[in-house]
Short mmCIF file of C-alpha atoms in Angstrom, two decimals:
data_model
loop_
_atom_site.label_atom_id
_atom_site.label_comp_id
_atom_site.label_asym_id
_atom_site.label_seq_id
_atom_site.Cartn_x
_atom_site.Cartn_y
_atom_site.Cartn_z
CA UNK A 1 29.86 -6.16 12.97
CA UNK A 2 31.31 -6.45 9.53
CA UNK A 3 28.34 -5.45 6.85
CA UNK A 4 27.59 -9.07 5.23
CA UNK A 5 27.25 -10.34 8.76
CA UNK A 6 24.64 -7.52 9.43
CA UNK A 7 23.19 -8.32 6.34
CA UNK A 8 22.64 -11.70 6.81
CA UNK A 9 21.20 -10.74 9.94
CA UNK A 10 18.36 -8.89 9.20
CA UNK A 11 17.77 -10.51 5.77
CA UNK A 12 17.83 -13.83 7.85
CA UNK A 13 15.13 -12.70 10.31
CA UNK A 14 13.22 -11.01 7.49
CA UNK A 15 12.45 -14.73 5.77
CA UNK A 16 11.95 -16.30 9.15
CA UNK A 17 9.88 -13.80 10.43
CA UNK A 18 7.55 -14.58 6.93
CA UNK A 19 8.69 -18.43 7.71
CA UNK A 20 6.81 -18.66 11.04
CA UNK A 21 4.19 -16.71 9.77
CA UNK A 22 3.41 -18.67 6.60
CA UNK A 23 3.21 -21.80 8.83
CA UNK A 24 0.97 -20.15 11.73
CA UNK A 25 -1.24 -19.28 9.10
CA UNK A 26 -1.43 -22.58 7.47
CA UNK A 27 -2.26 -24.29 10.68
CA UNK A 28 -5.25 -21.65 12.00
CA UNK A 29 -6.88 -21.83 8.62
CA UNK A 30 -6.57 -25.52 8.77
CA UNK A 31 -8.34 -25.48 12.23
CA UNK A 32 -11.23 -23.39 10.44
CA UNK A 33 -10.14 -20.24 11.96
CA UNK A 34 -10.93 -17.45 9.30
CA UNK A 35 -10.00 -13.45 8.65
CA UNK A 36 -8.49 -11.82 10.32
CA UNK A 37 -6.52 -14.90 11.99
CA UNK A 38 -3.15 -15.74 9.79
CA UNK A 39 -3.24 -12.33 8.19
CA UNK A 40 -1.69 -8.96 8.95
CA UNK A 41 -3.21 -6.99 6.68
CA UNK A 42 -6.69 -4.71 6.49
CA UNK A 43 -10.20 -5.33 5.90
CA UNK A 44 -9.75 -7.50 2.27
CA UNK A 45 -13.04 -5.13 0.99
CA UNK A 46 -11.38 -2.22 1.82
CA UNK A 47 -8.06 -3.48 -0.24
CA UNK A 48 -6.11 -0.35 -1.98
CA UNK A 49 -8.63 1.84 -1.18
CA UNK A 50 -5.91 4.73 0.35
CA UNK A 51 -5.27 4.90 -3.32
CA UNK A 52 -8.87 5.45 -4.90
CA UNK A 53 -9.96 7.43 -1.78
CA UNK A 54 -7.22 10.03 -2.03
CA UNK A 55 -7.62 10.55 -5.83
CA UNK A 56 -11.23 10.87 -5.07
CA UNK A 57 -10.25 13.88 -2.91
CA UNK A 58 -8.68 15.60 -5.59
CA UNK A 59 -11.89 15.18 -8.40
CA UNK A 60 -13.08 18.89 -7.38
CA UNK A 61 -9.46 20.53 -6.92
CA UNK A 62 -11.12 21.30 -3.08
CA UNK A 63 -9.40 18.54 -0.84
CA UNK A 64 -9.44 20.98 2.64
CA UNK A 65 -12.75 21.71 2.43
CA UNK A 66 -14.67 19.22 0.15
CA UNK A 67 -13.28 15.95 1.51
CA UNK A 68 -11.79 17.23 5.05
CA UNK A 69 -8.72 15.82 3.89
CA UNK A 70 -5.41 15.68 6.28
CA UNK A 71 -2.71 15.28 3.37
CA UNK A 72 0.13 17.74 2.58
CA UNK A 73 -0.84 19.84 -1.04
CA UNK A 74 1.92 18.39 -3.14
CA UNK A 75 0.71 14.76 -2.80
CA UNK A 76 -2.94 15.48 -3.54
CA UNK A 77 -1.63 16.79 -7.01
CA UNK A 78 0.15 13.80 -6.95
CA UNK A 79 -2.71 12.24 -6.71
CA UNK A 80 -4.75 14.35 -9.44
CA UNK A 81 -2.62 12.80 -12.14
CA UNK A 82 -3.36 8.95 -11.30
CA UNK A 83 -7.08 10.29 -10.62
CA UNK A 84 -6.83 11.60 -14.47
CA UNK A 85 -7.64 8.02 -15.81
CA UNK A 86 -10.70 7.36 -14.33
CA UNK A 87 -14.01 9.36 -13.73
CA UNK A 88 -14.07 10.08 -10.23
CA UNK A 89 -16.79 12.94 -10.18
CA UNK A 90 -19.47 10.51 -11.28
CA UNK A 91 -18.72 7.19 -9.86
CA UNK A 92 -17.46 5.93 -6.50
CA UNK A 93 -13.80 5.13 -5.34
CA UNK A 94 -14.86 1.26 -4.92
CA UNK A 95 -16.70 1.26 -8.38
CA UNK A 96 -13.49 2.76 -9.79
CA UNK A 97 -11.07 0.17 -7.84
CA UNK A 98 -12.63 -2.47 -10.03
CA UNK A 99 -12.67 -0.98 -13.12
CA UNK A 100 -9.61 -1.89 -15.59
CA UNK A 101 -8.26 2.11 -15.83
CA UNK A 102 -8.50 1.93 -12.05
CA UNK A 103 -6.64 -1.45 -11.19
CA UNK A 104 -4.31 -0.37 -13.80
CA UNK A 105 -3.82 3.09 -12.22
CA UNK A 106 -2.68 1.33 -8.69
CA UNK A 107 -0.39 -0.82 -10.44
CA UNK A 108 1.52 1.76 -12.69
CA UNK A 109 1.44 3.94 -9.21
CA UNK A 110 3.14 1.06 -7.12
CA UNK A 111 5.58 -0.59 -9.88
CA UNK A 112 6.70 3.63 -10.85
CA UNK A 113 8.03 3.83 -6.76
CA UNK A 114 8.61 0.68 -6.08
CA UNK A 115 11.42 1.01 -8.73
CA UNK A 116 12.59 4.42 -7.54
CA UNK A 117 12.86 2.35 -3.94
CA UNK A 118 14.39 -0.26 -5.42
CA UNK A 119 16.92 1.87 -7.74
CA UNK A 120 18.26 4.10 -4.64
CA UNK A 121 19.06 0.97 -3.04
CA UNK A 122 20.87 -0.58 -5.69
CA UNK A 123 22.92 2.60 -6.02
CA UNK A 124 23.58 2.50 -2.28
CA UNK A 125 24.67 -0.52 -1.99
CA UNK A 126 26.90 -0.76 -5.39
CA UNK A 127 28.33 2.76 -4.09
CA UNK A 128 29.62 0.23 -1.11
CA UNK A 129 30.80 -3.08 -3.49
CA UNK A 130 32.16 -4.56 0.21
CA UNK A 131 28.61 -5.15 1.12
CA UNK A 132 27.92 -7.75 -1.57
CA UNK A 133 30.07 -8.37 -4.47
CA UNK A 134 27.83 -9.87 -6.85
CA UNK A 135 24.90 -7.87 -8.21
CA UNK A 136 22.36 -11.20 -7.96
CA UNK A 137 23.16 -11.08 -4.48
CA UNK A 138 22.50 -7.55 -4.40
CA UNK A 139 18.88 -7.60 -6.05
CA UNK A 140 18.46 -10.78 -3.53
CA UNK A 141 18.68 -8.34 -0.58
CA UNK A 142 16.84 -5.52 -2.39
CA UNK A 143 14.18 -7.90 -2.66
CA UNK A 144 14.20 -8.92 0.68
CA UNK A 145 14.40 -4.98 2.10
CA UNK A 146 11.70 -4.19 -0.37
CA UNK A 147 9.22 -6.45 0.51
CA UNK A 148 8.53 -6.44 4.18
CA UNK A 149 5.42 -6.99 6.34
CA UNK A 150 5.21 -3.13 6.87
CA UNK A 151 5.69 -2.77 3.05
CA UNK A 152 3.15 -5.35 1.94
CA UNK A 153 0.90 -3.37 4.09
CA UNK A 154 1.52 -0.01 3.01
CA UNK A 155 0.91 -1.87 -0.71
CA UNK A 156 -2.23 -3.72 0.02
CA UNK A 157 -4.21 -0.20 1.69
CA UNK A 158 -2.67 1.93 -1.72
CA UNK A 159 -1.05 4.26 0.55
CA UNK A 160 0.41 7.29 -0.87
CA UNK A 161 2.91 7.14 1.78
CA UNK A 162 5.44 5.19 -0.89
CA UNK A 163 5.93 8.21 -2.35
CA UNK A 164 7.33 9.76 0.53
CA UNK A 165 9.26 6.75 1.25
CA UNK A 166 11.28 6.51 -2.04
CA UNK A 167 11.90 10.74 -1.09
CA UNK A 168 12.99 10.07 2.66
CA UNK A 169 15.29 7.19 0.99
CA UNK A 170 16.81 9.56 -1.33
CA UNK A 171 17.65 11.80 1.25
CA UNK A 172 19.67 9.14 3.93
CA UNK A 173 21.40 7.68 0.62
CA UNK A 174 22.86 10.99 -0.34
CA UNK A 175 23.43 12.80 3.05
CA UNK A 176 26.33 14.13 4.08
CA UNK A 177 27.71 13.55 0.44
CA UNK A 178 25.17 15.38 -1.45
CA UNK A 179 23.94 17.56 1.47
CA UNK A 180 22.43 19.94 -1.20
CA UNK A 181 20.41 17.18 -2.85
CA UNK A 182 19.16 15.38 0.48
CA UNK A 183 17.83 18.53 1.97
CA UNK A 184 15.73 18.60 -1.24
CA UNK A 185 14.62 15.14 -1.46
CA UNK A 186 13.42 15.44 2.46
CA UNK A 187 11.55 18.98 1.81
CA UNK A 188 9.62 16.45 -0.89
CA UNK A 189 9.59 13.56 1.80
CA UNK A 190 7.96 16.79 4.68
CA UNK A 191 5.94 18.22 1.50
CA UNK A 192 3.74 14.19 0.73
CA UNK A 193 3.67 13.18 4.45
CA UNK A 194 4.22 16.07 6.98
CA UNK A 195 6.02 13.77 9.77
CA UNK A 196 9.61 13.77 7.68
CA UNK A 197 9.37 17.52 9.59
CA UNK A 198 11.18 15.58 12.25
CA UNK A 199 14.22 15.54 10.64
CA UNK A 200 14.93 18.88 10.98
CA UNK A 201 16.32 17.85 14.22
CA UNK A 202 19.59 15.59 12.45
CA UNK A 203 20.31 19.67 11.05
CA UNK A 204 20.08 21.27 14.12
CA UNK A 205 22.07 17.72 15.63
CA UNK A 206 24.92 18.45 13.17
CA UNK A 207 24.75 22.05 12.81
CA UNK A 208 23.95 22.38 8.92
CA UNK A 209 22.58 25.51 8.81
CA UNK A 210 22.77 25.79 5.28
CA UNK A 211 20.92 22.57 4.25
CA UNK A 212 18.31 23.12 7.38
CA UNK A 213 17.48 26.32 5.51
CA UNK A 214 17.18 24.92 2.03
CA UNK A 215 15.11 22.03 3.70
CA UNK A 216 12.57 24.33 5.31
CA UNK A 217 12.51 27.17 2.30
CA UNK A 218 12.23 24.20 -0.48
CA UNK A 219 9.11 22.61 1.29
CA UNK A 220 7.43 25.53 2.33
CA UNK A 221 8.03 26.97 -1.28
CA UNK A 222 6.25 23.30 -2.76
CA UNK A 223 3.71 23.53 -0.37
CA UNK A 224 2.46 27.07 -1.25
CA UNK A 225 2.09 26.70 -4.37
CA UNK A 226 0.56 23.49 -4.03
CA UNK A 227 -2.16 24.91 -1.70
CA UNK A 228 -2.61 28.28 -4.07
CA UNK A 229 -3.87 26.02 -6.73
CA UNK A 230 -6.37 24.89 -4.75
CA UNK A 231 -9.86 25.66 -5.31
CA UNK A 232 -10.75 29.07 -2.81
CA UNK A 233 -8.59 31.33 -0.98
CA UNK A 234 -4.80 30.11 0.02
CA UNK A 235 -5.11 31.30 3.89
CA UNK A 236 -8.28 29.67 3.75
CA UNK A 237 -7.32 26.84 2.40
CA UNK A 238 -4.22 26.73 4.90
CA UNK A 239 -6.38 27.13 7.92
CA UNK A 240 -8.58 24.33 6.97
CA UNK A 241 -5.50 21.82 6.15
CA UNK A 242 -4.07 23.07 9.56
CA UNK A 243 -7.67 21.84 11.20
CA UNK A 244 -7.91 18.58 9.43
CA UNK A 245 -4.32 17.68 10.28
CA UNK A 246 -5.14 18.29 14.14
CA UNK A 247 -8.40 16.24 13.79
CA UNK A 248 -6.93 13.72 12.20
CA UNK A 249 -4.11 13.52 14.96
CA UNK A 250 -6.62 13.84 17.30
CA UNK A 251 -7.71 10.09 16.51
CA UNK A 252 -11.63 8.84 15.65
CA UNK A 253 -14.39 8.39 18.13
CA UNK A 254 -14.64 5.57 17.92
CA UNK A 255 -11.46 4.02 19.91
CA UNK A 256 -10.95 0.74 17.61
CA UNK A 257 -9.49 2.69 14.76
CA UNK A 258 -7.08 4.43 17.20
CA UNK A 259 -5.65 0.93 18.38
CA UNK A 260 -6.22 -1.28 15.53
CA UNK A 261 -2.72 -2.05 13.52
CA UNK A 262 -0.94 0.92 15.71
CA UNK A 263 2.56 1.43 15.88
CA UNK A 264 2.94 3.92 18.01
CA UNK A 265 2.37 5.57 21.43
CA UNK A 266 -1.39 6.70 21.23
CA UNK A 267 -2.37 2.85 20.01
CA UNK A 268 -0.27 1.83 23.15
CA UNK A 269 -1.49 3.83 25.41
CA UNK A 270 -4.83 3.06 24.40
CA UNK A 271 -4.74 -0.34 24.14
CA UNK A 272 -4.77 -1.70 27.36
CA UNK A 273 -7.96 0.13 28.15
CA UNK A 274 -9.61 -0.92 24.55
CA UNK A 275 -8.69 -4.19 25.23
CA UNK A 276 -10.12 -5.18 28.75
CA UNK A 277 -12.06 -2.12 28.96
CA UNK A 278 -14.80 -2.97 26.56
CA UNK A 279 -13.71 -0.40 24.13
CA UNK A 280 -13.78 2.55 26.24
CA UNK A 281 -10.86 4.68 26.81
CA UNK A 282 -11.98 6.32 30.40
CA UNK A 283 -12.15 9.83 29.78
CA UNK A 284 -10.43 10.43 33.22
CA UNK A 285 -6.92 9.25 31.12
CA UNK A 286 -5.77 11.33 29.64
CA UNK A 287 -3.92 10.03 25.98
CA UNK A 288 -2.93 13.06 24.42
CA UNK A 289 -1.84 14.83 27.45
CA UNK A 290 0.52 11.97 28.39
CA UNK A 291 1.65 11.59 24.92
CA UNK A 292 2.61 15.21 24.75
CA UNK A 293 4.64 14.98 27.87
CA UNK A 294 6.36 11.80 27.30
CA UNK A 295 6.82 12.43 24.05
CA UNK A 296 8.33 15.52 24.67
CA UNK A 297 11.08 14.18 27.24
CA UNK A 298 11.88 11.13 25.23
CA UNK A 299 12.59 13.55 22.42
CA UNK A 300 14.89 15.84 24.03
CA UNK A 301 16.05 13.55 26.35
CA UNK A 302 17.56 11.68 23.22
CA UNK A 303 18.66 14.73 21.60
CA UNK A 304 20.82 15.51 24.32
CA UNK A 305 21.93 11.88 24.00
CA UNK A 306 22.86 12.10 20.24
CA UNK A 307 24.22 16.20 20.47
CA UNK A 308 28.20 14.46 20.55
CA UNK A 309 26.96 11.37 17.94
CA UNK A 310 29.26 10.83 15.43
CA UNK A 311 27.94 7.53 13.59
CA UNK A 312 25.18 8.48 10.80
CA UNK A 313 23.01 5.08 11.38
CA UNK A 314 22.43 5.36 14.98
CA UNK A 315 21.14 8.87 14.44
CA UNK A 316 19.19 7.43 11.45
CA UNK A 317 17.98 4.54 13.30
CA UNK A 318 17.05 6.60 16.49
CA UNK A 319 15.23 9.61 14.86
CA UNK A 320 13.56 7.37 12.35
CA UNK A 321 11.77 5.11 15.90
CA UNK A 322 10.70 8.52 17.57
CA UNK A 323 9.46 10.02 14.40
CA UNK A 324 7.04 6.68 13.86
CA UNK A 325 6.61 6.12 17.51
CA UNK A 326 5.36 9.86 17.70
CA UNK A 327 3.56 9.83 15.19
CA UNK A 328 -0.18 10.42 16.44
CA UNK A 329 -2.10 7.04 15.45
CA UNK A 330 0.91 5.73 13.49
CA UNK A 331 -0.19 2.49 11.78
CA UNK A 332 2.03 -0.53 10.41
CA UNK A 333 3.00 1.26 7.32
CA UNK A 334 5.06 3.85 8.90
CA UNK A 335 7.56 0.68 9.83
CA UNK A 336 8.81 1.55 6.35
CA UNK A 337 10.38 5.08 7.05
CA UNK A 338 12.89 2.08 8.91
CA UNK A 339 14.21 1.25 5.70
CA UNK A 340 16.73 3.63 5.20
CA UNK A 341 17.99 3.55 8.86
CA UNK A 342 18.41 -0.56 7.82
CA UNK A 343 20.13 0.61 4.37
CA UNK A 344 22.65 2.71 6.55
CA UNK A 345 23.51 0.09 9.32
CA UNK A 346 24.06 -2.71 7.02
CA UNK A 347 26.44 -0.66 4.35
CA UNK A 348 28.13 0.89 7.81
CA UNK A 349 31.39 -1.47 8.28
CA UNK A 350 32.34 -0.93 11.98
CA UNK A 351 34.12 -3.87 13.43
CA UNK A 352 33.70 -3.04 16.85
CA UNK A 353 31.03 -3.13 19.78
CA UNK A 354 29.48 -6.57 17.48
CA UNK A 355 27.13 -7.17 20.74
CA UNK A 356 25.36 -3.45 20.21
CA UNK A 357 25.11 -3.83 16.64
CA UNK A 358 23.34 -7.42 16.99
CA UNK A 359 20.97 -5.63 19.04
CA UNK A 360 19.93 -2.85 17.22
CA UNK A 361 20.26 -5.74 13.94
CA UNK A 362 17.52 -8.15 15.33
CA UNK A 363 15.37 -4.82 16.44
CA UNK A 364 15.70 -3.62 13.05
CA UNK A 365 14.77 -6.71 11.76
CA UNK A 366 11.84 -7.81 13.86
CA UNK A 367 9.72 -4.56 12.79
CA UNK A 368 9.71 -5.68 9.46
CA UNK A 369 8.06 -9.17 10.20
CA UNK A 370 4.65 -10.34 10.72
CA UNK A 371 3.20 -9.97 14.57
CA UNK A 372 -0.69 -10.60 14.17
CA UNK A 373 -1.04 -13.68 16.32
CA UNK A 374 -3.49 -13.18 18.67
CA UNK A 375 -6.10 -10.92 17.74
CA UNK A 376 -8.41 -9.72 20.96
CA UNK A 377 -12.03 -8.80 20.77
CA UNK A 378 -13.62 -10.64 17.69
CA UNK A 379 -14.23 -7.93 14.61
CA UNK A 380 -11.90 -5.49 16.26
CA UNK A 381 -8.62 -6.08 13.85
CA UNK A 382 -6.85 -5.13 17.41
CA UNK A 383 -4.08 -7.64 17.89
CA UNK A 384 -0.81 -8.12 19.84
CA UNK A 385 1.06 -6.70 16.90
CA UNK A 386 -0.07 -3.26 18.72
CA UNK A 387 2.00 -3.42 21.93
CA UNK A 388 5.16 -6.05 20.19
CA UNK A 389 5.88 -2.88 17.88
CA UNK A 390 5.35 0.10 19.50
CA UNK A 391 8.22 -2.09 22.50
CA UNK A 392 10.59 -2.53 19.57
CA UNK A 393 10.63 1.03 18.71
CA UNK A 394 10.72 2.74 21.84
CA UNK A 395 12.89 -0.20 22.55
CA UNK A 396 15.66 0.93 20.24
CA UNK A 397 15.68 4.30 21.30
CA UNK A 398 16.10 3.62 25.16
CA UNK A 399 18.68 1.21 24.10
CA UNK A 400 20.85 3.72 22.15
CA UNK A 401 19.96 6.45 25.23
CA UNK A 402 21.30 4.50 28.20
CA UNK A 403 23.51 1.71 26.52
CA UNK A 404 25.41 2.81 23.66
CA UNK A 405 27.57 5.54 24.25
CA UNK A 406 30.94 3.80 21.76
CA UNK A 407 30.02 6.32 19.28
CA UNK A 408 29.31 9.37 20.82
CA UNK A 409 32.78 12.00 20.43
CA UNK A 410 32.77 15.28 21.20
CA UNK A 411 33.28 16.71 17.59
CA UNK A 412 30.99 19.07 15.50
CA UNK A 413 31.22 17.40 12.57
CA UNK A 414 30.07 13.58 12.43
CA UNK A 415 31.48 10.54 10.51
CA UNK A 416 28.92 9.90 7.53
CA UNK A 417 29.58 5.88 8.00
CA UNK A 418 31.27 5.18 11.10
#
């Protein structure tokens, strides 16, 4: 497909998706239905509270072991600077949200990376005048791109995970022309939110030694000396970030949390059994194992797929759905490390195979819409939104796997946007 027509595309089914939406809500609230029906988003008391939480963490300089935190070092400092502006040793993160340094905190937080965001995709796409030729229609579709039912989300909880967004972007908008550059800007994406690890795997894919080394040295260099300014002793406080990342991955107790607003395969295998199982997971199943397994074949099984791949997108796309598939209790907000996969295949002009394109285009495009219309189990926030996207992502990937082989050449070095 030629790039306006994939633009349209997903920018069309972007608006509908918030079209159909808009008007399911209007008619549930109308029938007196209340929260959560007609809205994807969190609890509306616990709005933005990712951001006060985390800064919180950082108001003793002793994240590991004070607040049994699970974030990578270098966005908890992050953090310590917006947590500069209000007092969060003596009051609480909810006290603070509605105080006028804190609200203003969140907003100079969003609007700062919500304009990096917006910026690298203005230079992407002016880097590639075919796409659009005017610069309205440009900011039209940055707009659109921008603000996204996975990105509304990731707004409304304050999630620190924008930063690593505007990072990962940097790094698909400058790859393979700045390789230098983009292995930096992911070592920053790795060093905020540790799943951007995963792409580790597009270096070893096309054999860039040199930039997989500069990758891995750059983010384990920000990382130490993140974690050595710490409060307490550095192998200490490694161990400890080490044991709150596994507990964290490990999912709550309680199952609800592990389901509710899931992405990925531990929601979905869990669901089911949350569902019509009154809550209880059976301890006879076993999640993690199964998770391990199949997501261990799935991965490699798709490496092997993409080891001859010569278009940048469909690795993009592909990598990008296992990394948030695979990502233990992956929650709506991860939809938005799909951005710069969507950047990629709409400024990619490739006039052939139109059918496979329009597939992966309305996949693309259907993660970033609205899906909360049923929700099951009153109070649960569980909802069919669960099992709809965790089947388009692992859809995409079986689709590239076992239908689209046009691409795939048996060269070392791969086409940056064929």
């Amino acid at each position: 497909m030629k790039q306006r027509k994939k633009i349209i595309l997903i920018s069309g089914i972007i608006l509908a998706g918030y079209l159909a939406f808009g008007i399911f809500s209007v008619i549930v609230r109308k029938n007196g239905m209340q929260y959560p029906y007609g809205s994807f988003l969190f609890f509306p008391a616990d709005k933005r509270m990712d951001f006060y939480n985390v800064n919180q963490m950082m108001s003793y300089d002793d994240p590991y072991f004070g607040f049994n935190s699970s974030y990578p070092p270098l966005i908890l400092w992050i953090a310590k600077l917006f947590s500069f502006v209000s007092d969060y040793r003596h009051y609480d993160p909810h006290t603070i949200a509605v105080s006028e340094t804190g609200i203003a905190s969140y907003w100079v937080f969003e609007l700062s990376f919500t304009l990096m965001i917006a910026g690298l995709l203005y230079y992407a796409f002016r880097r590639n005048s075919a796409c659009i030729k005017s610069k309205i229609g440009t900011l039209l579709v940055i707009l659109v791109l921008i603000f996204t039912a996975p990105y509304i989300y990731m707004l409304d909880r304050g999630n620190y995970l924008i930063v690593a967004l505007a990072f990962f972007l940097g790094f698909a908008c400058f790859y393979g022309e700045k390789d230098i550059l983009a292995a930096i800007f992911l070592a920053l994406a790795a060093s905020v939110k540790i799943y951007p690890l995963f792409f580790g795997l597009l270096y070893l894919i096309d054999r860039k030694w040199k930039e997989l080394g500069i990758f891995l040295v750059t983010g384990a260099g920000i990382s130490s000396l993140s974690i050595s300014l710490f409060v307490g002793d550095f192998w200490e406080n490694l161990k400890r970030f080490g044991i709150c990342l596994l507990g964290f991955g490990g999912g709550y107790g309680n199952e609800v949390p592990n389901v509710y607003y899931g992405v990925g395969l531990t929601s979905a295998l869990r669901f089911p059994f949350v569902v019509w199982n009154n809550l209880t997971v059976p301890e006879s199943f076993p999640v993690m194992k199964i998770y391990l397994i199949s997501g261990t074949v799935l991965t490699l099984f798709s490496l092997w797929c993409m080891r001859h791949e010569t278009s940048f997108y469909k690795k993009l796309i592909v990598l990008s759905a296992l990394m948030v598939f695979l990502t233990p209790n992956s929650y709506v907000y991860n939809l938005v490390y799909i951005m710069p996969a969507i950047l990629m295949y709409m400024i990619a002009d490739s006039a052939k195979h139109k059918w496979k394109d329009l597939v992966y285009g309305i996949l693309l495009g259907l993660m970033m819409v609205p899906k909360s219309y049923q929700f099951y189990i009153p109070g649960s926030l569980i909802s069919i939104q669960v099992m709809i996207d965790a089947g388009l992502l692992l859809a995409i990937v079986l689709f590239y796997d076992f239908a689209d082989r046009d691409t795939r050449v048996k060269r070392k070095v791969c086409s940056r946007l064929s």
